[in-house]
mmCIF file of C-alpha atoms in Angstrom:
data_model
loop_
_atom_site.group_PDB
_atom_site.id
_atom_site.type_symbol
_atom_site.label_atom_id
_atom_site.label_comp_id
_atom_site.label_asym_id
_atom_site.label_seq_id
_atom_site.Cartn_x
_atom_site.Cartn_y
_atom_site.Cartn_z
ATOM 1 C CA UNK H 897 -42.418 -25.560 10.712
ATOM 2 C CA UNK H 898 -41.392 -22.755 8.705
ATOM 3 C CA UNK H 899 -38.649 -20.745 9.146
ATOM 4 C CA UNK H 900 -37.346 -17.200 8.123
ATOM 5 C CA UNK H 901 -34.083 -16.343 8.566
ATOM 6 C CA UNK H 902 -33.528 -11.947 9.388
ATOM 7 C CA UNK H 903 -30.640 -10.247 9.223
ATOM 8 C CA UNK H 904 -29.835 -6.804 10.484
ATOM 9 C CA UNK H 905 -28.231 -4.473 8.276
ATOM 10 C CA UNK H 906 -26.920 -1.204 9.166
ATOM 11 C CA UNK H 907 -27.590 1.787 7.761
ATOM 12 C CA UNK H 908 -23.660 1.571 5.890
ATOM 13 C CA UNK H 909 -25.562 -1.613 4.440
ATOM 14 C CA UNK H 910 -23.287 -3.735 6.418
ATOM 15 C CA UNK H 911 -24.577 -6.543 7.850
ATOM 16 C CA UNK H 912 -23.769 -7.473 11.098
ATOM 17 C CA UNK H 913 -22.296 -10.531 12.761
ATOM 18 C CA UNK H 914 -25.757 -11.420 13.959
ATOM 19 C CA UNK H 915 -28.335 -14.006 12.582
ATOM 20 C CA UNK H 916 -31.382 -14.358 14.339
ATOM 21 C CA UNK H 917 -33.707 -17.501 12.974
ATOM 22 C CA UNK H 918 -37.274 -16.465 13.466
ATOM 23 C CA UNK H 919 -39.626 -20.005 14.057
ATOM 24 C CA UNK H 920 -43.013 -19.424 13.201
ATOM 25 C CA UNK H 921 -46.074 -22.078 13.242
ATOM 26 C CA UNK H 922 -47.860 -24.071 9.786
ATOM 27 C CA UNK H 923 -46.833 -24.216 6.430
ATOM 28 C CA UNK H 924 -47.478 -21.519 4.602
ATOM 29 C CA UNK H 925 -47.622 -21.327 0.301
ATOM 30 C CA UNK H 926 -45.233 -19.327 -0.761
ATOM 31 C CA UNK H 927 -46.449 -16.001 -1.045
ATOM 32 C CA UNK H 928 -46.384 -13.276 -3.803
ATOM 33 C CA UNK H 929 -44.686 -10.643 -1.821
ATOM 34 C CA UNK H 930 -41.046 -9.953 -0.548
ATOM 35 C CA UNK H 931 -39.024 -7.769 1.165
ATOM 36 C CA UNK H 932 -36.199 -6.330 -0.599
ATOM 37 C CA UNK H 933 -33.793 -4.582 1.698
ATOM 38 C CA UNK H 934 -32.221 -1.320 0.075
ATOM 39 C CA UNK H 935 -30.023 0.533 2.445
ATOM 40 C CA UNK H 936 -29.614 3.359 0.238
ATOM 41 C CA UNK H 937 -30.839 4.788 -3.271
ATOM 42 C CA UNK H 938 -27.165 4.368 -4.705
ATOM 43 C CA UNK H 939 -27.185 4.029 -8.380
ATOM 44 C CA UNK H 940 -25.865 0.759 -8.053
ATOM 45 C CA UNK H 941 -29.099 -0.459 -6.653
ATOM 46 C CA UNK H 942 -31.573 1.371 -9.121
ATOM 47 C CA UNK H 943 -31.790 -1.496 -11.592
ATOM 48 C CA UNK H 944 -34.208 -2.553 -9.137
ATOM 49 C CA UNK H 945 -36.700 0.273 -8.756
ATOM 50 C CA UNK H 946 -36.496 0.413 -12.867
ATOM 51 C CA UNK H 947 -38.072 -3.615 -12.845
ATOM 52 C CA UNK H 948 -40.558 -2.486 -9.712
ATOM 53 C CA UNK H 949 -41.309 0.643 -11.966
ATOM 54 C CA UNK H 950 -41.586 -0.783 -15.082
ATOM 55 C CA UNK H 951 -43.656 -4.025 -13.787
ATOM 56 C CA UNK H 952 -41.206 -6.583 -14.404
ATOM 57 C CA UNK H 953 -41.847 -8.246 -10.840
ATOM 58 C CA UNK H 954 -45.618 -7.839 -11.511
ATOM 59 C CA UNK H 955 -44.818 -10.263 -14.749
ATOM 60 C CA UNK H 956 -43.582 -12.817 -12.743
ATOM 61 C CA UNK H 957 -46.138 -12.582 -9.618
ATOM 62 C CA UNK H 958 -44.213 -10.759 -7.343
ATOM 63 C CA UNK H 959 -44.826 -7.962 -5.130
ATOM 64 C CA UNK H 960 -41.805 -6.166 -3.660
ATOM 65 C CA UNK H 961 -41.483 -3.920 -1.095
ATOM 66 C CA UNK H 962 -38.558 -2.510 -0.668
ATOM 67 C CA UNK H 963 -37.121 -1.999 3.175
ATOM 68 C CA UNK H 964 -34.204 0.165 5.122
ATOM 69 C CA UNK H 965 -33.875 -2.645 7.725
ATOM 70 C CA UNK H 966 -35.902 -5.319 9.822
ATOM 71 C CA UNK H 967 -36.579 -8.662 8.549
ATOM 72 C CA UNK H 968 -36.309 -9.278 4.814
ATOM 73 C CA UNK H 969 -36.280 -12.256 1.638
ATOM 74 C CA UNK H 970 -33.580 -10.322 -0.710
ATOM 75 C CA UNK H 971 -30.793 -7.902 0.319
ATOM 76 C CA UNK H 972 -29.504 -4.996 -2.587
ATOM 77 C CA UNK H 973 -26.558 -4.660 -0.110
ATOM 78 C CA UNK H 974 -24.312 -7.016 -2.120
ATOM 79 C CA UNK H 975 -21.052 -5.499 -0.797
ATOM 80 C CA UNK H 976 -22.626 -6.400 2.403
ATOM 81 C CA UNK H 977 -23.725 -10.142 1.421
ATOM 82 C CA UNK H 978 -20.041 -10.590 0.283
ATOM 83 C CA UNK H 979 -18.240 -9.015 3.822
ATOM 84 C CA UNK H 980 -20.763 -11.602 5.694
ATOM 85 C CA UNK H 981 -19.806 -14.504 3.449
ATOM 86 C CA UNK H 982 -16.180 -13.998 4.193
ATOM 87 C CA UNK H 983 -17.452 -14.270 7.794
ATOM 88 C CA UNK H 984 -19.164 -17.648 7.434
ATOM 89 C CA UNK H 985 -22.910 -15.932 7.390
ATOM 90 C CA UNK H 986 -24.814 -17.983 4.882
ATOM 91 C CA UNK H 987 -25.542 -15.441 2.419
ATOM 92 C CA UNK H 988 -25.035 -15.965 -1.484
ATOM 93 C CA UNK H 989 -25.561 -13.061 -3.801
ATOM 94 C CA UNK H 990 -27.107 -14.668 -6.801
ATOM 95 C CA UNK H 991 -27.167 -11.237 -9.405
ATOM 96 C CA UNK H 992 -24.367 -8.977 -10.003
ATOM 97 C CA UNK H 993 -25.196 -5.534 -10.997
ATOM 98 C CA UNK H 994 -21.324 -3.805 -10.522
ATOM 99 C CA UNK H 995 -18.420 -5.477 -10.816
ATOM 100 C CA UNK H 996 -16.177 -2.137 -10.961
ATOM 101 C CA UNK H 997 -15.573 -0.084 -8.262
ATOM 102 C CA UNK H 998 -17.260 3.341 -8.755
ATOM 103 C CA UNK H 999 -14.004 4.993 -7.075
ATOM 104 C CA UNK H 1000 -11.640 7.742 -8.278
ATOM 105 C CA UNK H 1001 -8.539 9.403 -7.464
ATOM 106 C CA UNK H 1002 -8.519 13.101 -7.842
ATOM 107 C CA UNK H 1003 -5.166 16.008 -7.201
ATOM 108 C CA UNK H 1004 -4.921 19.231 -8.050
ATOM 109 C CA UNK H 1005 -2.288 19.165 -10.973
ATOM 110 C CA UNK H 1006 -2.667 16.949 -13.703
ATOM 111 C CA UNK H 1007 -0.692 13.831 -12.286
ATOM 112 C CA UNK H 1008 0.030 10.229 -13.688
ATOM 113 C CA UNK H 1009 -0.159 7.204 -11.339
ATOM 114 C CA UNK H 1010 2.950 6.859 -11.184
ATOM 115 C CA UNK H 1011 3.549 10.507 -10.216
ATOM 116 C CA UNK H 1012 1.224 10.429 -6.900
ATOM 117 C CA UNK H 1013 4.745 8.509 -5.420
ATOM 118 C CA UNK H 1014 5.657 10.657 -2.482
ATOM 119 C CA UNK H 1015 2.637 12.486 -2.268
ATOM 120 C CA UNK H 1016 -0.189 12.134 0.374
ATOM 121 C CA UNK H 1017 -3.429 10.729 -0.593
ATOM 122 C CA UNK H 1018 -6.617 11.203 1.562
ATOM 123 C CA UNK H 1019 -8.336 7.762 2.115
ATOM 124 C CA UNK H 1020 -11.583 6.843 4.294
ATOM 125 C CA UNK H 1021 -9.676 5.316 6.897
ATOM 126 C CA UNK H 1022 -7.404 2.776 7.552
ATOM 127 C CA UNK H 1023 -8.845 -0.879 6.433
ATOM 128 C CA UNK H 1024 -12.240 0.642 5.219
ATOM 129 C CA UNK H 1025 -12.868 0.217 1.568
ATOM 130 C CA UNK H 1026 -11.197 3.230 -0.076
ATOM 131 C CA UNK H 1027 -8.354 2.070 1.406
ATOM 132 C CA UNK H 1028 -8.168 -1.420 0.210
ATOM 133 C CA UNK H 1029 -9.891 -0.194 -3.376
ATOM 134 C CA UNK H 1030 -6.781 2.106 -3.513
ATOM 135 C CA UNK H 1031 -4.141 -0.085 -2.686
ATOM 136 C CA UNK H 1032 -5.205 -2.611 -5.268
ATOM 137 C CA UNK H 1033 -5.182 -0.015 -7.555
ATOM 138 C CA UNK H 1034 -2.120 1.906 -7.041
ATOM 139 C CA UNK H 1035 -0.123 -1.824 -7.188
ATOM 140 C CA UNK H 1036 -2.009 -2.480 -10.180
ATOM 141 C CA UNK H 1037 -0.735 1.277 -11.791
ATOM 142 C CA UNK H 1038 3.079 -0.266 -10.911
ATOM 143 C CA UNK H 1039 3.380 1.682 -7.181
ATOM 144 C CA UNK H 1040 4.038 0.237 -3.837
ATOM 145 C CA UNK H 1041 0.802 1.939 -2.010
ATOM 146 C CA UNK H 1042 2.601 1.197 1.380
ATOM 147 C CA UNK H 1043 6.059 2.297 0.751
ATOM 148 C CA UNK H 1044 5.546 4.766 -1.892
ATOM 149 C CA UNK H 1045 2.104 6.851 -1.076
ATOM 150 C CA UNK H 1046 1.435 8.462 1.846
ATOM 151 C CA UNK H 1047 -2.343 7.393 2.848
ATOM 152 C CA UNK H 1048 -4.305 9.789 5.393
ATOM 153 C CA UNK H 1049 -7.491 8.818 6.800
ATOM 154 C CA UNK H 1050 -9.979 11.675 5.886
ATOM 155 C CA UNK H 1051 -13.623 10.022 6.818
ATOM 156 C CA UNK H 1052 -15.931 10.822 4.315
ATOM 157 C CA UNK H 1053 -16.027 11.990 0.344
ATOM 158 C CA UNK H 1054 -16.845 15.311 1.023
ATOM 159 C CA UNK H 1055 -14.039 15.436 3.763
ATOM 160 C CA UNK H 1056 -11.896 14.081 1.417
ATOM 161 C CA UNK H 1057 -12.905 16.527 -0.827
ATOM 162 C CA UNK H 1058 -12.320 19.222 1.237
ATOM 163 C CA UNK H 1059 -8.715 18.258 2.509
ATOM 164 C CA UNK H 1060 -7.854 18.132 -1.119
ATOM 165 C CA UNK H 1061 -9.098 21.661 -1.652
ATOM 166 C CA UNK H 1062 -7.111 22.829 1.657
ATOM 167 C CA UNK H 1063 -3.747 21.638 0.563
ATOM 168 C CA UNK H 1064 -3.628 18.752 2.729
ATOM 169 C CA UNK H 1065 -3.259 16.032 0.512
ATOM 170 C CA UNK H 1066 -2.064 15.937 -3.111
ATOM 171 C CA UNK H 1067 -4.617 13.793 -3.956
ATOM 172 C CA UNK H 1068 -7.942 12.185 -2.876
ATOM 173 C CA UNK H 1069 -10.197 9.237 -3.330
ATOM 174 C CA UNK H 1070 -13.619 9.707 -4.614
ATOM 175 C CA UNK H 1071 -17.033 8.473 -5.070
ATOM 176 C CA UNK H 1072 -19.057 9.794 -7.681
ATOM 177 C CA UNK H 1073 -20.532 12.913 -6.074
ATOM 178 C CA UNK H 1074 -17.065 13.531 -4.983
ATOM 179 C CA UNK H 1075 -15.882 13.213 -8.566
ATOM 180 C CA UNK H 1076 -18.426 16.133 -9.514
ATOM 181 C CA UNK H 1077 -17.504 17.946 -7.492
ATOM 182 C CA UNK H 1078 -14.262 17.887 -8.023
ATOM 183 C CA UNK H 1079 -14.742 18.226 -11.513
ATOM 184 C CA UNK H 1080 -16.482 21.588 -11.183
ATOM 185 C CA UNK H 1081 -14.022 23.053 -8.396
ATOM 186 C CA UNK H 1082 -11.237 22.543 -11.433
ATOM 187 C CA UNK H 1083 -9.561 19.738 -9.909
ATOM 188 C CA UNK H 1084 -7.752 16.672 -12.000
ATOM 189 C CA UNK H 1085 -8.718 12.914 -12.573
ATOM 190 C CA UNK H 1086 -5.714 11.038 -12.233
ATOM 191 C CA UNK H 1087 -7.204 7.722 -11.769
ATOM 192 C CA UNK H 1088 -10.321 5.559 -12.514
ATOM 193 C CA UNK H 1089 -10.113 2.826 -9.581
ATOM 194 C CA UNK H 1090 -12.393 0.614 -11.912
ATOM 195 C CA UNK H 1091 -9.965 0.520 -15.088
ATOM 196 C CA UNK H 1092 -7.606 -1.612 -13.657
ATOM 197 C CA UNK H 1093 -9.386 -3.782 -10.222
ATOM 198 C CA UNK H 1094 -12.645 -5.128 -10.015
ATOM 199 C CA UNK H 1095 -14.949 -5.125 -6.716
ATOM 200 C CA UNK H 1096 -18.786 -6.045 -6.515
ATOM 201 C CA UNK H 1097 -21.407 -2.994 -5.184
ATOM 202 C CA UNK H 1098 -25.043 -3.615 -6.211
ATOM 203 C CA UNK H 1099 -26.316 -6.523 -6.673
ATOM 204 C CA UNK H 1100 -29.136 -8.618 -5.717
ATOM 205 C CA UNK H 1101 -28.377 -11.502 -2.457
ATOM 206 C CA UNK H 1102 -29.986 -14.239 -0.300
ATOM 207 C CA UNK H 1103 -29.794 -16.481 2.127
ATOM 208 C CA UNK H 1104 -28.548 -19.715 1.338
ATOM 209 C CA UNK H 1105 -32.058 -20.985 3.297
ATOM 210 C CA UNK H 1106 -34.012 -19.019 0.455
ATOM 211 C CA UNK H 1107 -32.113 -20.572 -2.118
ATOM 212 C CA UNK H 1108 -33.045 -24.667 -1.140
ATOM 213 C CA UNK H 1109 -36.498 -23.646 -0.096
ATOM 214 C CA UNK H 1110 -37.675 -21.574 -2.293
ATOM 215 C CA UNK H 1111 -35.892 -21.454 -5.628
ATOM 216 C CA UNK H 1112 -38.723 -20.879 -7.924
ATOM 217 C CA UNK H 1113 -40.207 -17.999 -6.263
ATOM 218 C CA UNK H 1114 -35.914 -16.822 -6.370
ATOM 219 C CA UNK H 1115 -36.072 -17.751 -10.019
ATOM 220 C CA UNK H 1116 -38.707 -15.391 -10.476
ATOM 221 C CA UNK H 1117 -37.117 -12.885 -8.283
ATOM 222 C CA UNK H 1118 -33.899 -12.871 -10.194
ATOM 223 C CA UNK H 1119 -35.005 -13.423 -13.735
ATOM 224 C CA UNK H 1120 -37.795 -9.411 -13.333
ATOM 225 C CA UNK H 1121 -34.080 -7.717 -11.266
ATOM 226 C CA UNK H 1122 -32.282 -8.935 -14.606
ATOM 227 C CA UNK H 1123 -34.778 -7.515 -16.738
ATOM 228 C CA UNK H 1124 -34.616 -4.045 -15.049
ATOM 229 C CA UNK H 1125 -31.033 -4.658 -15.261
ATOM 230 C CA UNK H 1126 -30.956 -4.645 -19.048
ATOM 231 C CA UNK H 1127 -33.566 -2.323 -19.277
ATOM 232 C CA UNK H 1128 -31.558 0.188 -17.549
ATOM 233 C CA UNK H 1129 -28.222 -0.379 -19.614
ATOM 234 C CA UNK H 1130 -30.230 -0.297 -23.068
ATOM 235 C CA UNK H 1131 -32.214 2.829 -21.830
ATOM 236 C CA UNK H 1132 -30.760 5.643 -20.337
ATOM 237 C CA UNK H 1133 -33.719 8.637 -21.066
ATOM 238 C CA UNK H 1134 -35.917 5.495 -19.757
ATOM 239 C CA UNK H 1135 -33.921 5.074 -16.738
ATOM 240 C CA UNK H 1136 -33.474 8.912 -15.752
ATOM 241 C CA UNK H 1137 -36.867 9.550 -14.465
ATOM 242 C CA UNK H 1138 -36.631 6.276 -11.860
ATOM 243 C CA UNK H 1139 -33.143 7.863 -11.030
ATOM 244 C CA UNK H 1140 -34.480 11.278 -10.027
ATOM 245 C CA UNK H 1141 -37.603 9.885 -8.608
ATOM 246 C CA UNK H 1142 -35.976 7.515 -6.295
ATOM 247 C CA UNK H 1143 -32.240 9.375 -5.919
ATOM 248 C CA UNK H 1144 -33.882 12.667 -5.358
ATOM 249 C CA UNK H 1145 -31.280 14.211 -8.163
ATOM 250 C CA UNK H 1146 -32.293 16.665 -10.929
ATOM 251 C CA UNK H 1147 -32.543 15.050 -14.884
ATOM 252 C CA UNK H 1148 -29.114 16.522 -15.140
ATOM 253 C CA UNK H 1149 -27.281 15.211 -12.185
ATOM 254 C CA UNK H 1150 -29.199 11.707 -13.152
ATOM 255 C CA UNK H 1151 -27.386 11.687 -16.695
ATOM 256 C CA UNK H 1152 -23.859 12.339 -15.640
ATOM 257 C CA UNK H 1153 -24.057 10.339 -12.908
ATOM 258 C CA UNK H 1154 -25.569 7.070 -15.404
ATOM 259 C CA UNK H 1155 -22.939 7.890 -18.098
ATOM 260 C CA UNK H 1156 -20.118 8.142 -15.564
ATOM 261 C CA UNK H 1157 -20.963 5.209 -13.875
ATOM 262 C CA UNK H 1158 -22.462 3.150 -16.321
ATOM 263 C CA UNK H 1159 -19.095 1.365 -17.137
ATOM 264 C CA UNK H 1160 -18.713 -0.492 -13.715
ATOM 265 C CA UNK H 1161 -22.119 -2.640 -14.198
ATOM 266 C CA UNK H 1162 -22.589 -6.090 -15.982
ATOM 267 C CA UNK H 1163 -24.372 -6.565 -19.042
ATOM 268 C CA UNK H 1164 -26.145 -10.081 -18.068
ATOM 269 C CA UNK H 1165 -25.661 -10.237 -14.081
ATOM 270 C CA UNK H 1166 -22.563 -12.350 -13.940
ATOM 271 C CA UNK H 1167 -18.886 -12.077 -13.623
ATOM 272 C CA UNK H 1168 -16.126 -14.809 -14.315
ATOM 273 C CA UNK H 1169 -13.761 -16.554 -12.063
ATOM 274 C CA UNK H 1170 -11.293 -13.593 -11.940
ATOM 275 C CA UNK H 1171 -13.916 -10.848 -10.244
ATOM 276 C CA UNK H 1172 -14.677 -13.529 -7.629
ATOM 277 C CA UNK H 1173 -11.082 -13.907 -6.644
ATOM 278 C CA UNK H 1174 -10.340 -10.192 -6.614
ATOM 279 C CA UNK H 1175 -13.968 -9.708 -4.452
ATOM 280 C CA UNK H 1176 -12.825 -12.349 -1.858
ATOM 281 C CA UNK H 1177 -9.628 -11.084 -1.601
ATOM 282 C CA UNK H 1178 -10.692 -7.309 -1.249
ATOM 283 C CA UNK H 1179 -12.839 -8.522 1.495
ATOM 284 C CA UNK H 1180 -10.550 -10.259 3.312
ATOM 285 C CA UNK H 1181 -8.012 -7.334 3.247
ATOM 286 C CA UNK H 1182 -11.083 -5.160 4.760
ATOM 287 C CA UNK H 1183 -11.707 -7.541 7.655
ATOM 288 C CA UNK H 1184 -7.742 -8.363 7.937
ATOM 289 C CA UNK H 1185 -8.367 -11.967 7.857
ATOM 290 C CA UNK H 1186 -5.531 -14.385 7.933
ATOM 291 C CA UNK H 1187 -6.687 -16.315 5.175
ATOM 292 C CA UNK H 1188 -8.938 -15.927 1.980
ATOM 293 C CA UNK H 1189 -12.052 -17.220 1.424
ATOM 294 C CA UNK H 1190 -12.770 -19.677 -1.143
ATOM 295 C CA UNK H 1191 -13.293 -17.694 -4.215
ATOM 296 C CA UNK H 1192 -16.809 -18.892 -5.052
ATOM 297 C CA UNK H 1193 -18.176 -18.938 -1.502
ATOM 298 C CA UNK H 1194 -20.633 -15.481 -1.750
ATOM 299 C CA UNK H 1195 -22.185 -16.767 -5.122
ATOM 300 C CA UNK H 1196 -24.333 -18.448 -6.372
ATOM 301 C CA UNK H 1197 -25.604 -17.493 -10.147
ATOM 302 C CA UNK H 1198 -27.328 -20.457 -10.855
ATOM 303 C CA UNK H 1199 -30.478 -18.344 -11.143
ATOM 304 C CA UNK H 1200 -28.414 -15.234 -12.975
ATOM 305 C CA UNK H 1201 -27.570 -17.692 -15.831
ATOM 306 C CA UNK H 1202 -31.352 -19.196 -16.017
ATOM 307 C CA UNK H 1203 -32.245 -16.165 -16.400
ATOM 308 C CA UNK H 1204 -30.579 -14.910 -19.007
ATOM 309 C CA UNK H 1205 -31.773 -17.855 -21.295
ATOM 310 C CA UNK H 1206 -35.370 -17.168 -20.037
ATOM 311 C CA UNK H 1207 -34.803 -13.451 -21.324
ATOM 312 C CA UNK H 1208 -33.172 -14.591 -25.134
ATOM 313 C CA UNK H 1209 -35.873 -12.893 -27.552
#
């Protein structure tokens, strides 16, 4: 009997607390194609299209199509893998594309870190992820985010954005369209979230089924995503027309947001021991759990490191 296990995503990319086991009849070979769920076309994810673009799944026998929802092989929603994990949802994310948060903070003076103390600074909303990304930040830049910085939930960047502009808040955290457009309207980086926490966004994740029954078709999987993946940090005039073609952005837009982002991702898949403890424990924060998950339980780059020897010239 052959089983397939589907998981339903939402269109945030976060997976729910449901797993549904789908039992189908005969043993079938294992087949050429997969389903790749993207739930957005976030830079973070484009690594991808660049190896479907540039053939590097066709190398190694595989067809991918690439899927918003319904059942699927391989999940770009890494953030997503990792929040299930903590819940017990056997899901391993076997390639790391980011392991920086692509988050800023932005005021309308030119402020230090330490300098947003006493000031209000528009978040997401309570427990969501700019919140935790900013608290780990701010106690990294030596503030108390909970005694010293007033956090107001906002909703979404361009909310954010626009309570900045209307006096507010002091200061707001921003994703990167935020960040140009705060840019433009005159407003003043104060912080890059990424220089001093880390926290995983794309990446490339399975079930933990996949990886015991079918690790050489995974092999294969992982070892064309790492190609596009170094492809797409060596390249970046290559990589702007699968950016505009799949981001519906314009060549310009495309090369500020690669250069400004292209900082948070890895250069061979992988990240050490530290990023895993500081991805458990952002997770944890987000679903307020009492304890932390073991620090290795959403990984698994067994493949990631194969790969990297299959790719030495």
């Amino acid at each position: 009997m052959k089983k397939k296990f589907a998981l339903w995503l939402s269109v945030s990319g976060t997976i729910l607390l449901s797993a549904v086991f789908l039992i189908g009849n005969g043993a079938a070979a294992e087949p050429a194609s997969v389903k790749v769920h993207s739930p957005s076309f976030d830079i973070s994810v484009i690594p991808l299209y660049v190896a479907k673009d540039k053939g590097y799944f066709a190398e190694q026998g595989l067809e991918p199509s690439f899927v918003l929802a319904a059942e699927f092989d391989f999940t770009a929603s890494a953030t997503g893998a990792s929040r299930a994990s903590a819940q017990n949802i056997p899901l391993k994310v076997v390639l790391i594309h980011t392991f920086r948060p692509a988050f800023w903070i932005y005021a309308r003076e030119n402020l230090s870190p330490l300098q947003l103390k006493g000031k209000k600074l528009a978040i997401s909303s309570f427990g969501g992820l700019s919140h935790a990304l900013a608290r780990l930040a701010l106690r990294k830049a030596g503030l108390d985010p909970d005694r010293e910085v007033v956090m107001i939930a906002a909703g979404t960047t361009d909310m954010r954005f626009a309570a900045l502009q209307s006096t507010v808040v002091e200061a707001a955290v921003l994703n990167a369209p935020g960040k140009f457009k705060a840019k433009k309207a005159g407003l003043k980086e104060v912080l890059f979230l990424g220089k001093h926490i880390y926290a995983l966004s794309g990446g490339v994740a399975t079930t933990a089924k996949w990886i015991q029954t079918r690790p050489e078709i995974l092999q294969r999987f992982v070892t064309a995503a790492l190609k596009g993946l170094k492809y797409f940090l060596a390249n970046r005039d290559g990589s702007i027309p699968t950016m505009v073609r799949y981001m519906k952005v314009d060549a310009a837009m495309a090369r500020e947001l690669y250069e400004t982002t292209i900082r948070t991702f890895t250069e061979d898949g992988m990240a050490g021991e530290d990023f895993m403890k500081s991805e458990v424990q952002l997770q944890a924060s987000v679903l307020g759990l009492k304890d932390v998950p073991p620090f290795d339980r959403p990984f698994d780059l067994t493949f990631a490191r194969r790969a990297n020897q299959i790719l030495k010239p």
